[in-house]
XYZ file of C-alpha atoms in Angstrom:
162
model
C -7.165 -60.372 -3.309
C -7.048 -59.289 -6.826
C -6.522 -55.725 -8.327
C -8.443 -55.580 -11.222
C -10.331 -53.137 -13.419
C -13.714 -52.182 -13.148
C -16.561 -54.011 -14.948
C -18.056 -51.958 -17.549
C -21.607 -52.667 -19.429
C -21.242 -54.956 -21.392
C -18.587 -56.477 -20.114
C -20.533 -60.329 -20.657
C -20.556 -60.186 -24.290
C -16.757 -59.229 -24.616
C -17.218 -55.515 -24.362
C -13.557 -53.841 -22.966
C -11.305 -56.221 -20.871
C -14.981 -58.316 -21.138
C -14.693 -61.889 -20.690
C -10.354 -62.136 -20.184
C -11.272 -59.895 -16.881
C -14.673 -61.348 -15.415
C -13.098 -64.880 -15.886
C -10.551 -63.019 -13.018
C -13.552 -63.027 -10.962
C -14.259 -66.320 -10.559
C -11.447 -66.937 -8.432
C -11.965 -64.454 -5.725
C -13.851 -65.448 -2.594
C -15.511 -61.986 -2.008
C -16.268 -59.659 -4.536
C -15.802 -55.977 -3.373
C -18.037 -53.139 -5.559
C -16.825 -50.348 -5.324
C -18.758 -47.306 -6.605
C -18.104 -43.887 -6.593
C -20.165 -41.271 -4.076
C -20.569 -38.886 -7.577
C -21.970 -41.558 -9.994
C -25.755 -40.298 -10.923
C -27.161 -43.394 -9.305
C -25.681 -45.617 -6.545
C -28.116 -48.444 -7.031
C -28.361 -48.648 -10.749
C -24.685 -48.579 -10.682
C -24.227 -51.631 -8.417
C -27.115 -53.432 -10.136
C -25.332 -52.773 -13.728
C -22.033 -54.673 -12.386
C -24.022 -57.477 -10.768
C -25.510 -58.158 -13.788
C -22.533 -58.486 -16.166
C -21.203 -60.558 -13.573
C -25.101 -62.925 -13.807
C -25.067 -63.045 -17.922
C -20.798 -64.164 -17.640
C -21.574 -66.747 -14.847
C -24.954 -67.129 -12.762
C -22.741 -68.764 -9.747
C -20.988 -65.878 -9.544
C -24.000 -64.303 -7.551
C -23.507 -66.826 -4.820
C -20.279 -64.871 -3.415
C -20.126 -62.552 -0.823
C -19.426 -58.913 -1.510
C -18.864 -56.098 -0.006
C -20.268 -52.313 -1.417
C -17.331 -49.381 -1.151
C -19.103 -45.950 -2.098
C -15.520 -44.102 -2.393
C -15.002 -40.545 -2.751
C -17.086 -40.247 -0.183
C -15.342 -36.691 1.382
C -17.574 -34.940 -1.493
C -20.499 -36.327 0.886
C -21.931 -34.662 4.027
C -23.168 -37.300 6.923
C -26.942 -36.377 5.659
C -26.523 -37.329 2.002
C -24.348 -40.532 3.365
C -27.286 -41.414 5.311
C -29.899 -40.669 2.768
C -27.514 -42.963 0.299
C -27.421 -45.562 2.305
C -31.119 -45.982 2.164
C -30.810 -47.027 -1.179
C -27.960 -49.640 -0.826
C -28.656 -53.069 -0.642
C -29.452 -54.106 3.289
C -28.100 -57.915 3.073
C -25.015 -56.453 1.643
C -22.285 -54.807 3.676
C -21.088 -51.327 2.593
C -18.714 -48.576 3.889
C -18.054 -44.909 2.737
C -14.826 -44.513 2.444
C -12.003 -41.822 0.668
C -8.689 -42.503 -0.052
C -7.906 -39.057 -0.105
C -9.050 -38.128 3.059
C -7.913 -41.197 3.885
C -11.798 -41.938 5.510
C -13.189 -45.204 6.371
C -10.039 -47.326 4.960
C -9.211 -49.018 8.318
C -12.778 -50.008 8.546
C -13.086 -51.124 4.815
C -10.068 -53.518 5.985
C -11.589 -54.663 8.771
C -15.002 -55.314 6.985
C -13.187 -57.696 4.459
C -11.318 -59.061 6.764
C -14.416 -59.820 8.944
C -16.376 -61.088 5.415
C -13.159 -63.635 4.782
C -12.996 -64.786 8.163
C -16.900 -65.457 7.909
C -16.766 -67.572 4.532
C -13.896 -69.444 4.948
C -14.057 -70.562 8.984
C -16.201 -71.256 11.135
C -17.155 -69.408 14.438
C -14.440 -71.783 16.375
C -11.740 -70.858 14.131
C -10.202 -68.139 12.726
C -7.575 -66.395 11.330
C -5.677 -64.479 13.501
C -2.376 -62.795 13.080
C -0.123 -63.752 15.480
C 3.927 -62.105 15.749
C 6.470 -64.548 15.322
C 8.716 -65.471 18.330
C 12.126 -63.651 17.217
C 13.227 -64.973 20.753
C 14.691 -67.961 19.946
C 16.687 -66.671 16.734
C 20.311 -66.625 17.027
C 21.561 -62.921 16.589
C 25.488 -63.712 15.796
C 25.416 -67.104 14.642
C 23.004 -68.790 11.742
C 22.368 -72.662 12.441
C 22.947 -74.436 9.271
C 19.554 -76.405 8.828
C 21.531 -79.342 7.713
C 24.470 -80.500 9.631
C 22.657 -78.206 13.091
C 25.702 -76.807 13.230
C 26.549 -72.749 13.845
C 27.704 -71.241 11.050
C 29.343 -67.460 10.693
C 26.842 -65.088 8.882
C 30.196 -63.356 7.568
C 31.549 -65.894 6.027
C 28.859 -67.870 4.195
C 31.154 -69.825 2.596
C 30.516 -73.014 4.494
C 26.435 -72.359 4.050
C 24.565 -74.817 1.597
C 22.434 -73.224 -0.785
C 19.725 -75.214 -2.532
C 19.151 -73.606 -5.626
């Protein structure tokens, strides 16, 4: 995942970070939009990013996204609802606030959930799994090449490979 500016208009024919920062894009898997609750319009706003990202590179409308309205504690569970009407229905989106701290569990989640989708299939997937501290010596190190203990005090007789 990539932390990266947003897209301005224009952004295709050079304008701001322009063409340095969509080629950025091109290397993520999913694309997440994320658009704030007190922008004037919600859909015009998505639709001006999507664009700059069709003029840059056409492609780039094949990946999967993901729609973030943020700031969304300004927002009452009417005018979410009546917002959400105008969002895009093949695209997933969540109302979140970092603030508040609203709807970021479940913004995880949904990317998580939109990875999992585009890179496995239904038989496998990627699932976190702890690591088995069991079987780690507490008060000796093994060296990894002679198998032999060594003394985590003295690491004088440990082998770095530098």
């Amino acid at each position: 995942m990539a932390d990266i500016p947003g897209i301005i208009e224009g952004a295709s024919e050079g304008k701001g970070l322009g063409l340095r920062f969509l080629r950025h894009i091109e290397r993520n898997s999913l694309l997440l939009f994320m658009i704030p609750a007190d922008t004037e319009d919600i859909k015009k706003e998505y639709e001006v990013l999507n664009n700059e990202l069709e003029k840059y590179n056409p492609d780039l409308a094949e990946k999967s996204r993901v729609i973030a309205i943020t700031k969304s504690d300004l927002l009452d569970e009417e005018l979410k609802e009546a917002l959400s009407g105008n969002l895009p229905k093949t695209i997933p989106n969540i109302f979140i606030s970092s603030v508040a701290h609203q709807g970021l569990d479940k913004l995880k989640d949904l990317l998580w959930d939109e990875l999992n989708r585009e890179t496995f299939s239904d038989t496998e997937k990627i699932v976190h799994k702890n690591m088995d501290i069991s079987r780690i010596p507490v008060d000796a190190e093994e060296n990894e090449h002679t198998g032999e203990e060594t003394d985590p005090e003295n690491d004088s007789d440990i082998e770095y490979d530098w």
